[in-house]
Protein backbone atom coordinates (compact mmCIF):
# COMPACT_ATOMS: atom_id res chain seq x y z
CA UNK A 1 0.00 0.00 0.00
CA UNK A 2 0.99 3.62 -0.44
CA UNK A 3 0.28 6.77 1.53
CA UNK A 4 -1.35 9.84 0.01
CA UNK A 5 -1.72 13.37 1.33
CA UNK A 6 -2.91 16.69 -0.03
CA UNK A 7 -3.69 20.24 1.02
CA UNK A 8 -5.49 23.03 -0.82
CA UNK A 9 -5.53 26.54 0.64
CA UNK A 10 -8.28 29.02 -0.23
CA UNK A 11 -6.80 32.16 1.34
CA UNK A 12 -3.81 32.63 -1.00
CA UNK A 13 -1.51 31.09 1.59
CA UNK A 14 1.40 29.38 -0.12
CA UNK A 15 2.19 25.73 0.52
CA UNK A 16 5.22 25.27 2.75
CA UNK A 17 7.36 22.47 1.32
CA UNK A 18 8.75 21.54 4.74
CA UNK A 19 5.25 21.22 6.20
CA UNK A 20 4.13 19.20 3.18
CA UNK A 21 7.03 16.81 3.67
CA UNK A 22 6.38 16.55 7.41
CA UNK A 23 2.71 15.70 6.98
CA UNK A 24 3.35 13.24 4.16
CA UNK A 25 6.13 11.47 6.05
CA UNK A 26 3.68 10.57 8.80
CA UNK A 27 2.64 7.91 6.25
CA UNK A 28 6.14 6.54 5.58
CA UNK A 29 5.18 3.16 7.06
CA UNK A 30 2.69 2.76 4.21
CA UNK A 31 5.26 3.44 1.51
CA UNK A 32 8.90 2.72 2.39
CA UNK A 33 10.12 2.54 -1.24
CA UNK A 34 10.13 6.26 -1.93
CA UNK A 35 8.39 9.59 -1.58
CA UNK A 36 7.38 12.48 -3.78
CA UNK A 37 5.88 15.95 -3.55
CA UNK A 38 4.18 18.41 -5.89
CA UNK A 39 3.27 22.04 -5.29
CA UNK A 40 1.10 24.22 -7.52
CA UNK A 41 2.18 27.64 -6.27
CA UNK A 42 -0.31 29.44 -8.48
CA UNK A 43 -3.29 27.67 -6.88
CA UNK A 44 -1.84 26.94 -3.42
CA UNK A 45 -2.10 23.16 -3.67
CA UNK A 46 0.30 20.52 -2.43
CA UNK A 47 0.30 16.76 -2.98
CA UNK A 48 2.41 14.15 -1.22
CA UNK A 49 3.01 10.45 -1.71
CA UNK A 50 4.86 7.62 0.03
CA UNK A 51 5.44 4.72 -2.30
CA UNK A 52 5.19 0.96 -2.22
CA UNK A 53 6.51 -0.17 -5.60
CA UNK A 54 4.39 -2.85 -7.30
CA UNK A 55 3.79 -2.74 -11.06
CA UNK A 56 6.72 -0.54 -12.16
CA UNK A 57 9.45 -0.22 -9.56
CA UNK A 58 11.49 2.24 -11.65
CA UNK A 59 11.49 6.00 -11.18
CA UNK A 60 8.92 6.20 -13.97
CA UNK A 61 6.35 5.10 -11.40
CA UNK A 62 7.15 7.90 -8.97
CA UNK A 63 4.26 9.95 -7.61
CA UNK A 64 2.75 12.47 -7.60
CA UNK A 65 2.58 11.78 -11.32
CA UNK A 66 1.61 14.20 -14.06
CA UNK A 67 -0.14 13.71 -17.40
CA UNK A 68 -1.45 15.72 -20.34
CA UNK A 69 1.39 18.30 -20.32
CA UNK A 70 1.22 18.44 -16.52
CA UNK A 71 -2.42 19.51 -16.60
CA UNK A 72 -3.38 16.53 -14.42
CA UNK A 73 -1.57 15.44 -11.25
CA UNK A 74 -2.36 12.35 -9.19
CA UNK A 75 -1.46 10.88 -5.83
CA UNK A 76 -2.78 7.35 -5.57
CA UNK A 77 -2.96 4.28 -3.36
CA UNK A 78 -4.22 0.93 -4.64
CA UNK A 79 -4.18 -1.39 -7.61
CA UNK A 80 -6.14 -1.29 -10.85
CA UNK A 81 -5.95 -4.96 -11.78
CA UNK A 82 -7.31 -4.58 -15.30
CA UNK A 83 -4.87 -1.81 -16.21
CA UNK A 84 -3.30 -3.95 -18.93
CA UNK A 85 -6.61 -4.30 -20.77
CA UNK A 86 -7.41 -0.61 -20.24
CA UNK A 87 -3.97 0.38 -21.47
CA UNK A 88 -4.51 -1.54 -24.73
CA UNK A 89 -7.88 0.15 -25.19
CA UNK A 90 -6.40 3.59 -24.57
CA UNK A 91 -3.48 2.92 -26.95
CA UNK A 92 -6.06 2.06 -29.63
CA UNK A 93 -7.59 5.50 -28.95
CA UNK A 94 -4.26 7.21 -29.56
CA UNK A 95 -2.77 7.45 -26.06
CA UNK A 96 0.93 6.94 -25.38
CA UNK A 97 2.53 5.71 -22.17
CA UNK A 98 5.96 6.18 -20.64
CA UNK A 99 5.70 3.67 -17.77
CA UNK A 100 4.32 0.24 -16.93
CA UNK A 101 2.25 1.60 -14.04
CA UNK A 102 -1.47 1.47 -13.44
CA UNK A 103 -1.13 5.06 -12.18
CA UNK A 104 -0.49 6.39 -15.66
CA UNK A 105 -3.44 4.36 -16.95
CA UNK A 106 -5.72 6.06 -14.40
CA UNK A 107 -4.62 9.47 -15.66
CA UNK A 108 -5.12 8.52 -19.30
CA UNK A 109 -8.53 7.02 -18.47
CA UNK A 110 -9.50 10.23 -16.67
CA UNK A 111 -8.37 12.22 -19.69
CA UNK A 112 -10.54 10.09 -22.00
CA UNK A 113 -13.64 9.40 -19.90
CA UNK A 114 -13.55 12.00 -17.14
CA UNK A 115 -14.99 10.92 -13.81
CA UNK A 116 -16.77 8.01 -15.53
CA UNK A 117 -13.35 6.35 -15.65
CA UNK A 118 -14.23 4.95 -12.21
CA UNK A 119 -16.65 2.52 -13.84
CA UNK A 120 -13.84 1.17 -16.02
CA UNK A 121 -11.61 0.18 -13.10
CA UNK A 122 -11.41 -3.31 -11.62
CA UNK A 123 -9.51 -2.94 -8.38
CA UNK A 124 -9.30 -1.12 -5.10
CA UNK A 125 -8.10 2.44 -4.80
CA UNK A 126 -8.06 5.83 -3.17
CA UNK A 127 -6.76 8.63 -5.33
CA UNK A 128 -6.83 12.37 -5.81
CA UNK A 129 -6.48 14.04 -9.22
CA UNK A 130 -5.76 17.74 -9.50
CA UNK A 131 -7.11 19.28 -12.71
CA UNK A 132 -4.85 22.29 -13.02
CA UNK A 133 -6.65 23.77 -16.01
CA UNK A 134 -10.11 23.64 -14.40
CA UNK A 135 -8.70 24.24 -10.91
CA UNK A 136 -10.62 21.32 -9.42
CA UNK A 137 -9.67 18.48 -7.12
CA UNK A 138 -11.27 15.08 -7.63
CA UNK A 139 -11.09 12.36 -4.96
CA UNK A 140 -12.29 8.81 -5.54
CA UNK A 141 -12.72 5.74 -3.37
CA UNK A 142 -13.25 2.25 -4.79
CA UNK A 143 -16.64 0.56 -4.80
CA UNK A 144 -16.43 -0.98 -1.34
CA UNK A 145 -13.91 1.21 0.47
CA UNK A 146 -10.97 -1.20 0.50
CA UNK A 147 -8.58 1.75 0.59
CA UNK A 148 -9.16 4.36 3.26
CA UNK A 149 -9.34 8.08 2.53
CA UNK A 150 -10.21 10.92 4.93
CA UNK A 151 -10.78 14.62 4.39
CA UNK A 152 -11.02 17.78 6.48
CA UNK A 153 -12.11 21.35 5.75
CA UNK A 154 -11.04 23.98 8.28
CA UNK A 155 -9.71 27.54 8.38
CA UNK A 156 -9.66 27.94 4.60
CA UNK A 157 -7.76 24.70 4.06
CA UNK A 158 -8.95 21.41 2.57
CA UNK A 159 -6.82 18.45 3.64
CA UNK A 160 -6.96 14.74 2.81
CA UNK A 161 -4.89 11.74 3.86
CA UNK A 162 -4.80 7.96 3.90
CA UNK A 163 -4.89 7.74 7.70
CA UNK A 164 -6.39 9.65 10.61
CA UNK A 165 -3.04 9.89 12.38
CA UNK A 166 -1.80 12.34 9.75
CA UNK A 167 -4.31 14.97 10.89
CA UNK A 168 -2.71 14.93 14.34
CA UNK A 169 0.57 16.07 12.72
CA UNK A 170 -1.04 19.30 11.48
CA UNK A 171 0.01 22.56 13.05
CA UNK A 172 -2.01 23.71 16.03
CA UNK A 173 -4.45 26.01 14.21
CA UNK A 174 -5.46 23.13 11.92
CA UNK A 175 -5.20 20.12 14.21
CA UNK A 176 -8.66 18.60 14.87
CA UNK A 177 -10.06 17.86 18.32
CA UNK A 178 -10.99 14.39 19.53
CA UNK A 179 -14.71 13.68 19.23
CA UNK A 180 -15.30 11.81 22.48
CA UNK A 181 -19.00 11.59 21.76
CA UNK A 182 -18.24 9.47 18.69
CA UNK A 183 -16.21 7.05 20.81
CA UNK A 184 -19.28 6.33 22.94
CA UNK A 185 -21.14 4.79 20.00
CA UNK A 186 -18.13 3.52 18.06
CA UNK A 187 -19.44 -0.07 18.00
CA UNK A 188 -22.58 1.19 16.25
CA UNK A 189 -20.76 3.35 13.72
CA UNK A 190 -20.49 0.82 10.90
CA UNK A 191 -20.99 2.60 7.59
CA UNK A 192 -20.75 6.05 9.15
CA UNK A 193 -18.62 8.71 7.50
CA UNK A 194 -17.81 10.29 10.87
CA UNK A 195 -14.57 9.59 12.70
CA UNK A 196 -13.25 10.11 16.21
CA UNK A 197 -11.62 13.34 15.00
CA UNK A 198 -14.06 16.24 14.84
CA UNK A 199 -14.94 17.27 11.29
CA UNK A 200 -12.56 14.71 9.76
CA UNK A 201 -14.75 12.69 7.40
CA UNK A 202 -14.26 9.30 5.80
CA UNK A 203 -14.84 9.14 2.06
CA UNK A 204 -16.75 5.89 2.09
CA UNK A 205 -16.74 3.14 -0.50
CA UNK A 206 -18.31 4.00 -3.84
CA UNK A 207 -18.14 7.75 -3.16
CA UNK A 208 -16.30 10.61 -4.79
CA UNK A 209 -15.55 14.19 -3.80
CA UNK A 210 -15.12 17.30 -5.91
CA UNK A 211 -13.90 20.64 -4.65
CA UNK A 212 -12.85 23.85 -6.45
CA UNK A 213 -11.08 27.05 -5.50
CA UNK A 214 -14.38 28.61 -4.44
CA UNK A 215 -14.65 26.00 -1.67
CA UNK A 216 -17.60 24.42 -3.44
CA UNK A 217 -17.48 20.85 -2.10
CA UNK A 218 -19.67 18.04 -3.35
CA UNK A 219 -19.70 14.40 -2.23
CA UNK A 220 -21.87 11.84 -3.90
CA UNK A 221 -22.14 8.11 -4.46
CA UNK A 222 -20.85 7.10 -7.87
CA UNK A 223 -21.40 3.33 -7.39
CA UNK A 224 -24.58 1.55 -6.32
CA UNK A 225 -24.52 -2.24 -6.42
CA UNK A 226 -28.28 -2.37 -6.94
CA UNK A 227 -27.78 -0.50 -10.24
CA UNK A 228 -25.07 -2.89 -11.41
CA UNK A 229 -26.48 -6.34 -10.73
CA UNK A 230 -25.52 -9.16 -13.10
CA UNK A 231 -27.78 -11.85 -14.50
CA UNK A 232 -27.69 -15.06 -12.46
CA UNK A 233 -28.29 -18.46 -14.09
CA UNK A 234 -31.53 -20.10 -13.02
CA UNK A 235 -30.11 -23.59 -12.57
CA UNK A 236 -28.08 -24.33 -9.45
CA UNK A 237 -25.34 -26.23 -11.33
CA UNK A 238 -24.92 -23.28 -13.69
CA UNK A 239 -24.76 -20.95 -10.69
CA UNK A 240 -21.89 -23.01 -9.25
CA UNK A 241 -19.97 -22.90 -12.50
CA UNK A 242 -20.60 -19.18 -12.85
CA UNK A 243 -19.36 -18.53 -9.31
CA UNK A 244 -16.29 -20.73 -9.93
CA UNK A 245 -15.39 -18.72 -13.02
CA UNK A 246 -15.80 -15.42 -11.19
CA UNK A 247 -13.75 -16.63 -8.23
CA UNK A 248 -10.83 -17.96 -10.25
CA UNK A 249 -10.80 -14.97 -12.60
CA UNK A 250 -10.71 -12.64 -9.59
CA UNK A 251 -7.75 -14.55 -8.12
CA UNK A 252 -5.91 -14.70 -11.43
CA UNK A 253 -6.11 -11.00 -12.19
CA UNK A 254 -4.94 -10.09 -8.68
CA UNK A 255 -1.78 -12.16 -9.14
CA UNK A 256 -0.56 -9.31 -11.34
CA UNK A 257 0.31 -7.40 -8.18
CA UNK A 258 1.71 -10.38 -6.25
mmCIF file of N, CA, C and O in Angstrom, residues 1-8 15-39 45-52 62-64 74-77 128 158-171:
data_model
loop_
_atom_site.group_PDB
_atom_site.id
_atom_site.type_symbol
_atom_site.label_atom_id
_atom_site.label_comp_id
_atom_site.label_asym_id
_atom_site.label_seq_id
_atom_site.Cartn_x
_atom_site.Cartn_y
_atom_site.Cartn_z
ATOM 1 N N UNK A 1 0.838 -1.191 0.000
ATOM 2 C CA UNK A 1 0.000 0.000 0.000
ATOM 3 C C UNK A 1 0.872 1.239 0.000
ATOM 4 O O UNK A 1 2.041 1.190 0.383
ATOM 5 N N UNK A 2 0.310 2.338 -0.430
ATOM 6 C CA UNK A 2 0.992 3.623 -0.445
ATOM 7 C C UNK A 2 0.277 4.593 0.497
ATOM 8 O O UNK A 2 -0.814 4.308 0.986
ATOM 9 N N UNK A 3 0.903 5.717 0.736
ATOM 10 C CA UNK A 3 0.280 6.769 1.533
ATOM 11 C C UNK A 3 0.083 8.008 0.679
ATOM 12 O O UNK A 3 0.975 8.392 -0.085
ATOM 13 N N UNK A 4 -1.095 8.633 0.780
ATOM 14 C CA UNK A 4 -1.347 9.844 0.011
ATOM 15 C C UNK A 4 -1.776 10.973 0.937
ATOM 16 O O UNK A 4 -2.416 10.752 1.963
ATOM 17 N N UNK A 5 -1.392 12.180 0.543
ATOM 18 C CA UNK A 5 -1.719 13.375 1.331
ATOM 19 C C UNK A 5 -1.885 14.546 0.379
ATOM 20 O O UNK A 5 -1.246 14.615 -0.676
ATOM 21 N N UNK A 6 -2.756 15.482 0.766
ATOM 22 C CA UNK A 6 -2.910 16.689 -0.031
ATOM 23 C C UNK A 6 -3.481 17.828 0.776
ATOM 24 O O UNK A 6 -4.198 17.610 1.765
ATOM 25 N N UNK A 7 -3.156 19.039 0.374
ATOM 26 C CA UNK A 7 -3.690 20.236 1.025
ATOM 27 C C UNK A 7 -3.942 21.310 -0.025
ATOM 28 O O UNK A 7 -3.125 21.520 -0.926
ATOM 29 N N UNK A 8 -5.096 21.945 0.090
ATOM 30 C CA UNK A 8 -5.494 23.026 -0.817
ATOM 31 C C UNK A 8 -5.913 24.218 0.034
ATOM 32 O O UNK A 8 -6.837 24.114 0.842
ATOM 33 N N UNK A 15 1.871 27.019 -0.091
ATOM 34 C CA UNK A 15 2.194 25.731 0.517
ATOM 35 C C UNK A 15 3.651 25.739 0.958
ATOM 36 O O UNK A 15 4.553 26.074 0.176
ATOM 37 N N UNK A 16 3.867 25.366 2.205
ATOM 38 C CA UNK A 16 5.216 25.275 2.752
ATOM 39 C C UNK A 16 5.756 23.871 2.483
ATOM 40 O O UNK A 16 5.193 22.889 2.946
ATOM 41 N N UNK A 17 6.846 23.771 1.718
ATOM 42 C CA UNK A 17 7.360 22.465 1.321
ATOM 43 C C UNK A 17 7.783 21.634 2.531
ATOM 44 O O UNK A 17 7.602 20.408 2.558
ATOM 45 N N UNK A 18 8.326 22.277 3.554
ATOM 46 C CA UNK A 18 8.750 21.538 4.741
ATOM 47 C C UNK A 18 7.552 20.959 5.493
ATOM 48 O O UNK A 18 7.612 19.831 5.998
ATOM 49 N N UNK A 19 6.463 21.735 5.565
ATOM 50 C CA UNK A 19 5.250 21.225 6.199
ATOM 51 C C UNK A 19 4.656 20.087 5.370
ATOM 52 O O UNK A 19 4.211 19.075 5.916
ATOM 53 N N UNK A 20 4.653 20.248 4.046
ATOM 54 C CA UNK A 20 4.126 19.198 3.180
ATOM 55 C C UNK A 20 4.902 17.904 3.366
ATOM 56 O O UNK A 20 4.308 16.815 3.448
ATOM 57 N N UNK A 21 6.204 17.996 3.451
ATOM 58 C CA UNK A 21 7.027 16.806 3.670
ATOM 59 C C UNK A 21 6.749 16.193 5.040
ATOM 60 O O UNK A 21 6.654 14.971 5.177
ATOM 61 N N UNK A 22 6.619 17.035 6.043
ATOM 62 C CA UNK A 22 6.380 16.551 7.408
ATOM 63 C C UNK A 22 5.064 15.794 7.499
ATOM 64 O O UNK A 22 4.996 14.696 8.068
ATOM 65 N N UNK A 23 4.013 16.357 6.931
ATOM 66 C CA UNK A 23 2.707 15.700 6.979
ATOM 67 C C UNK A 23 2.733 14.392 6.194
ATOM 68 O O UNK A 23 2.216 13.358 6.656
ATOM 69 N N UNK A 24 3.307 14.431 5.005
ATOM 70 C CA UNK A 24 3.346 13.238 4.162
ATOM 71 C C UNK A 24 4.152 12.126 4.814
ATOM 72 O O UNK A 24 3.777 10.945 4.747
ATOM 73 N N UNK A 25 5.246 12.474 5.452
ATOM 74 C CA UNK A 25 6.129 11.468 6.048
ATOM 75 C C UNK A 25 5.517 10.786 7.257
ATOM 76 O O UNK A 25 6.055 9.772 7.729
ATOM 77 N N UNK A 26 4.399 11.298 7.755
ATOM 78 C CA UNK A 26 3.678 10.570 8.803
ATOM 79 C C UNK A 26 3.121 9.254 8.258
ATOM 80 O O UNK A 26 2.688 8.390 9.016
ATOM 81 N N UNK A 27 3.157 9.105 6.923
ATOM 82 C CA UNK A 27 2.645 7.910 6.249
ATOM 83 C C UNK A 27 3.769 7.043 5.685
ATOM 84 O O UNK A 27 3.522 6.147 4.872
ATOM 85 N N UNK A 28 5.006 7.282 6.121
ATOM 86 C CA UNK A 28 6.140 6.537 5.579
ATOM 87 C C UNK A 28 6.006 5.027 5.753
ATOM 88 O O UNK A 28 6.509 4.251 4.937
ATOM 89 N N UNK A 29 5.337 4.598 6.820
ATOM 90 C CA UNK A 29 5.183 3.164 7.058
ATOM 91 C C UNK A 29 4.326 2.501 5.990
ATOM 92 O O UNK A 29 4.389 1.287 5.801
ATOM 93 N N UNK A 30 3.533 3.299 5.275
ATOM 94 C CA UNK A 30 2.693 2.762 4.205
ATOM 95 C C UNK A 30 3.461 2.652 2.890
ATOM 96 O O UNK A 30 3.036 1.919 1.989
ATOM 97 N N UNK A 31 4.536 3.414 2.771
ATOM 98 C CA UNK A 31 5.260 3.443 1.511
ATOM 99 C C UNK A 31 6.747 3.636 1.718
ATOM 100 O O UNK A 31 7.260 4.751 1.567
ATOM 101 N N UNK A 32 7.471 2.582 2.077
ATOM 102 C CA UNK A 32 8.901 2.717 2.394
ATOM 103 C C UNK A 32 9.824 2.777 1.175
ATOM 104 O O UNK A 32 11.027 2.968 1.329
ATOM 105 N N UNK A 33 9.263 2.630 -0.046
ATOM 106 C CA UNK A 33 10.120 2.544 -1.237
ATOM 107 C C UNK A 33 10.423 3.888 -1.879
ATOM 108 O O UNK A 33 11.147 3.946 -2.873
ATOM 109 N N UNK A 34 9.862 4.955 -1.347
ATOM 110 C CA UNK A 34 10.131 6.264 -1.928
ATOM 111 C C UNK A 34 9.077 7.275 -1.528
ATOM 112 O O UNK A 34 8.056 6.932 -0.922
ATOM 113 N N UNK A 35 9.326 8.525 -1.879
ATOM 114 C CA UNK A 35 8.390 9.591 -1.579
ATOM 115 C C UNK A 35 8.451 10.641 -2.680
ATOM 116 O O UNK A 35 9.426 10.719 -3.440
ATOM 117 N N UNK A 36 7.402 11.430 -2.776
ATOM 118 C CA UNK A 36 7.377 12.477 -3.776
ATOM 119 C C UNK A 36 6.434 13.592 -3.364
ATOM 120 O O UNK A 36 5.501 13.376 -2.565
ATOM 121 N N UNK A 37 6.667 14.789 -3.921
ATOM 122 C CA UNK A 37 5.878 15.955 -3.551
ATOM 123 C C UNK A 37 5.644 16.831 -4.784
ATOM 124 O O UNK A 37 6.477 16.901 -5.681
ATOM 125 N N UNK A 38 4.504 17.478 -4.806
ATOM 126 C CA UNK A 38 4.183 18.408 -5.894
ATOM 127 C C UNK A 38 3.489 19.616 -5.293
ATOM 128 O O UNK A 38 2.589 19.480 -4.447
ATOM 129 N N UNK A 39 3.900 20.802 -5.737
ATOM 130 C CA UNK A 39 3.274 22.043 -5.289
ATOM 131 C C UNK A 39 2.861 22.863 -6.510
ATOM 132 O O UNK A 39 3.661 23.092 -7.421
ATOM 133 N N UNK A 45 -1.802 24.571 -3.887
ATOM 134 C CA UNK A 45 -2.104 23.158 -3.672
ATOM 135 C C UNK A 45 -0.812 22.375 -3.528
ATOM 136 O O UNK A 45 0.166 22.623 -4.228
ATOM 137 N N UNK A 46 -0.840 21.410 -2.599
ATOM 138 C CA UNK A 46 0.298 20.523 -2.432
ATOM 139 C C UNK A 46 -0.155 19.074 -2.352
ATOM 140 O O UNK A 46 -1.170 18.774 -1.715
ATOM 141 N N UNK A 47 0.578 18.184 -3.007
ATOM 142 C CA UNK A 47 0.303 16.756 -2.977
ATOM 143 C C UNK A 47 1.540 16.018 -2.499
ATOM 144 O O UNK A 47 2.671 16.372 -2.852
ATOM 145 N N UNK A 48 1.316 14.972 -1.695
ATOM 146 C CA UNK A 48 2.412 14.147 -1.219
ATOM 147 C C UNK A 48 2.118 12.676 -1.409
ATOM 148 O O UNK A 48 0.952 12.264 -1.492
ATOM 149 N N UNK A 49 3.181 11.877 -1.465
ATOM 150 C CA UNK A 49 3.012 10.449 -1.714
ATOM 151 C C UNK A 49 4.172 9.670 -1.095
ATOM 152 O O UNK A 49 5.336 10.072 -1.197
ATOM 153 N N UNK A 50 3.848 8.590 -0.405
ATOM 154 C CA UNK A 50 4.857 7.624 0.029
ATOM 155 C C UNK A 50 4.581 6.323 -0.706
ATOM 156 O O UNK A 50 3.448 5.854 -0.742
ATOM 157 N N UNK A 51 5.618 5.735 -1.270
ATOM 158 C CA UNK A 51 5.443 4.715 -2.304
ATOM 159 C C UNK A 51 5.787 3.303 -1.857
ATOM 160 O O UNK A 51 6.808 3.060 -1.225
ATOM 161 N N UNK A 52 4.898 2.391 -2.196
ATOM 162 C CA UNK A 52 5.195 0.961 -2.217
ATOM 163 C C UNK A 52 5.207 0.542 -3.677
ATOM 164 O O UNK A 52 4.181 0.616 -4.362
ATOM 165 N N UNK A 62 7.141 6.992 -10.117
ATOM 166 C CA UNK A 62 7.147 7.899 -8.973
ATOM 167 C C UNK A 62 5.919 8.796 -8.984
ATOM 168 O O UNK A 62 5.449 9.236 -10.027
ATOM 169 N N UNK A 63 5.402 9.045 -7.793
ATOM 170 C CA UNK A 63 4.261 9.950 -7.613
ATOM 171 C C UNK A 63 4.632 11.060 -6.636
ATOM 172 O O UNK A 63 5.565 10.898 -5.861
ATOM 173 N N UNK A 64 3.861 12.167 -6.698
ATOM 174 C CA UNK A 64 2.754 12.467 -7.597
ATOM 175 C C UNK A 64 3.201 12.442 -9.057
ATOM 176 O O UNK A 64 4.302 12.857 -9.383
ATOM 177 N N UNK A 74 -1.690 13.349 -10.017
ATOM 178 C CA UNK A 74 -2.358 12.347 -9.191
ATOM 179 C C UNK A 74 -1.457 11.906 -8.043
ATOM 180 O O UNK A 74 -0.232 11.824 -8.180
ATOM 181 N N UNK A 75 -2.078 11.644 -6.893
ATOM 182 C CA UNK A 75 -1.460 10.880 -5.826
ATOM 183 C C UNK A 75 -2.430 9.745 -5.520
ATOM 184 O O UNK A 75 -3.634 9.976 -5.348
ATOM 185 N N UNK A 76 -1.905 8.520 -5.449
ATOM 186 C CA UNK A 76 -2.778 7.348 -5.570
ATOM 187 C C UNK A 76 -2.280 6.188 -4.723
ATOM 188 O O UNK A 76 -1.078 5.914 -4.653
ATOM 189 N N UNK A 77 -3.219 5.506 -4.100
ATOM 190 C CA UNK A 77 -2.956 4.278 -3.355
ATOM 191 C C UNK A 77 -3.895 3.191 -3.863
ATOM 192 O O UNK A 77 -5.106 3.414 -3.943
ATOM 193 N N UNK A 128 -6.439 10.981 -5.618
ATOM 194 C CA UNK A 128 -6.828 12.373 -5.810
ATOM 195 C C UNK A 128 -6.185 12.859 -7.098
ATOM 196 O O UNK A 128 -4.979 12.655 -7.310
ATOM 197 N N UNK A 158 -8.383 22.743 2.795
ATOM 198 C CA UNK A 158 -8.952 21.413 2.575
ATOM 199 C C UNK A 158 -7.791 20.431 2.591
ATOM 200 O O UNK A 158 -6.800 20.607 1.867
ATOM 201 N N UNK A 159 -7.913 19.391 3.420
ATOM 202 C CA UNK A 159 -6.818 18.448 3.637
ATOM 203 C C UNK A 159 -7.352 17.028 3.503
ATOM 204 O O UNK A 159 -8.449 16.732 3.983
ATOM 205 N N UNK A 160 -6.595 16.156 2.870
ATOM 206 C CA UNK A 160 -6.964 14.742 2.810
ATOM 207 C C UNK A 160 -5.742 13.879 3.072
ATOM 208 O O UNK A 160 -4.595 14.301 2.858
ATOM 209 N N UNK A 161 -5.991 12.661 3.541
ATOM 210 C CA UNK A 161 -4.894 11.745 3.858
ATOM 211 C C UNK A 161 -5.405 10.313 3.929
ATOM 212 O O UNK A 161 -6.606 10.074 4.089
ATOM 213 N N UNK A 162 -4.466 9.380 3.857
ATOM 214 C CA UNK A 162 -4.800 7.961 3.905
ATOM 215 C C UNK A 162 -5.188 7.490 5.300
ATOM 216 O O UNK A 162 -5.917 6.509 5.449
ATOM 217 N N UNK A 163 -4.659 8.184 6.324
ATOM 218 C CA UNK A 163 -4.891 7.742 7.701
ATOM 219 C C UNK A 163 -5.244 8.925 8.592
ATOM 220 O O UNK A 163 -4.810 10.056 8.353
ATOM 221 N N UNK A 164 -5.987 8.613 9.655
ATOM 222 C CA UNK A 164 -6.386 9.646 10.609
ATOM 223 C C UNK A 164 -5.196 10.227 11.357
ATOM 224 O O UNK A 164 -5.197 11.408 11.719
ATOM 225 N N UNK A 165 -4.175 9.416 11.594
ATOM 226 C CA UNK A 165 -3.043 9.885 12.384
ATOM 227 C C UNK A 165 -2.380 11.113 11.763
ATOM 228 O O UNK A 165 -1.840 11.965 12.470
ATOM 229 N N UNK A 166 -2.443 11.226 10.432
ATOM 230 C CA UNK A 166 -1.798 12.342 9.755
ATOM 231 C C UNK A 166 -2.375 13.679 10.197
ATOM 232 O O UNK A 166 -1.657 14.682 10.307
ATOM 233 N N UNK A 167 -3.671 13.720 10.498
ATOM 234 C CA UNK A 167 -4.308 14.975 10.895
ATOM 235 C C UNK A 167 -3.810 15.454 12.255
ATOM 236 O O UNK A 167 -3.902 16.644 12.560
ATOM 237 N N UNK A 168 -3.259 14.540 13.044
ATOM 238 C CA UNK A 168 -2.708 14.932 14.338
ATOM 239 C C UNK A 168 -1.306 15.521 14.191
ATOM 240 O O UNK A 168 -0.737 16.030 15.158
ATOM 241 N N UNK A 169 -0.723 15.451 12.993
ATOM 242 C CA UNK A 169 0.568 16.068 12.722
ATOM 243 C C UNK A 169 0.417 17.512 12.254
ATOM 244 O O UNK A 169 1.410 18.226 12.128
ATOM 245 N N UNK A 170 -0.814 17.944 11.974
ATOM 246 C CA UNK A 170 -1.035 19.299 11.484
ATOM 247 C C UNK A 170 -0.670 20.336 12.538
ATOM 248 O O UNK A 170 -0.720 20.057 13.744
ATOM 249 N N UNK A 171 -0.316 21.515 12.095
ATOM 250 C CA UNK A 171 0.014 22.563 13.048
ATOM 251 C C UNK A 171 -1.215 22.927 13.873
ATOM 252 O O UNK A 171 -2.353 22.645 13.489
#
